[in-house]
Coordinates of C-alpha atoms in Angstrom, one line a residue:
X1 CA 44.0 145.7 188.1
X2 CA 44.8 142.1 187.8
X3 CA 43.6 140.3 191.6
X4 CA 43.9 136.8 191.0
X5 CA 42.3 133.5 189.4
X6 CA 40.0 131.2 191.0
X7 CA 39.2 127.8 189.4
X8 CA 35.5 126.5 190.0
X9 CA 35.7 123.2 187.8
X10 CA 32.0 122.7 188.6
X11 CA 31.5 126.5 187.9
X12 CA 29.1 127.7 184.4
X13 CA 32.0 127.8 182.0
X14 CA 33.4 131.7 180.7
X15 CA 33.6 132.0 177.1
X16 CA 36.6 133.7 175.4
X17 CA 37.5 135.6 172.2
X18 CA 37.4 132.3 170.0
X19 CA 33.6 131.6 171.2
X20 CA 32.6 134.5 168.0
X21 CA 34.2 132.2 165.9
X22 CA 31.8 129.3 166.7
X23 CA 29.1 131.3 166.8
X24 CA 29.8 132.8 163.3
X25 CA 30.2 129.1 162.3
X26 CA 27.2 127.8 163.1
X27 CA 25.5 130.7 162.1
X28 CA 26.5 129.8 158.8
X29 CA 25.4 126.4 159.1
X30 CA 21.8 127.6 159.7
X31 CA 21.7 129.5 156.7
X32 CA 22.5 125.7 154.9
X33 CA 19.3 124.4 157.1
X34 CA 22.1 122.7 159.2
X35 CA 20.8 123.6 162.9
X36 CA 22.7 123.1 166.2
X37 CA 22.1 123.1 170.0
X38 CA 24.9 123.9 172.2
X39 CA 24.8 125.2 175.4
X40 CA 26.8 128.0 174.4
X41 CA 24.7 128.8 171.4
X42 CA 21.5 129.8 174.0
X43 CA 22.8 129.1 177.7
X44 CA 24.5 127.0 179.7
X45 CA 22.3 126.5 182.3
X46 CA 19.8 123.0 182.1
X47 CA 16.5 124.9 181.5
X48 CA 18.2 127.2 178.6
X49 CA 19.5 123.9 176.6
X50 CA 16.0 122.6 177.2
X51 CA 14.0 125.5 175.8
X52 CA 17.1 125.7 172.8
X53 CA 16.2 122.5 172.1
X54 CA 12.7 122.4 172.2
X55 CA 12.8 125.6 169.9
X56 CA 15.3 123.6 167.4
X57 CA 12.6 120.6 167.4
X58 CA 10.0 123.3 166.6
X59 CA 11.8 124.5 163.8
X60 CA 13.2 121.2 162.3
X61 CA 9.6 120.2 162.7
X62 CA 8.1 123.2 160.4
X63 CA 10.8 122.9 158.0
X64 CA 10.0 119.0 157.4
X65 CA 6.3 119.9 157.1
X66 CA 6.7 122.7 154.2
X67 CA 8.8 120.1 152.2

């Protein structure tokens, strides 16, 4: 049963239904080598989007070195 809505602007945001969408479209990125970091991709919080991108550097970093 519906109780009400509360807006935290300052809140970690709530991801709908269209979020599979993105997440389907970047997933096909990566399978073109074409990587992204989002905070919705691995977290939203500071440390997450760290650590995401630390593991896409990683990753860029071992594709550039097998070419």
């Amino acid at each position: 049963r519906w109780q009400g809505r509360y807006a935290w602007p300052r809140s970690i945001p709530q991801f709908d239904q269209h979020i599979m969408g993105a997440h389907a479209a970047t997933d096909a990125l990566a399978a073109d080598n074409i990587l992204t970091v989002a905070n919705w991709r691995a977290g939203v919080s500071v440390p997450d989007c760290i650590r995401h991108a630390q593991r896409t550097a990683q990753a860029l970093r071992l594709q550039n070195e097998q070419r």
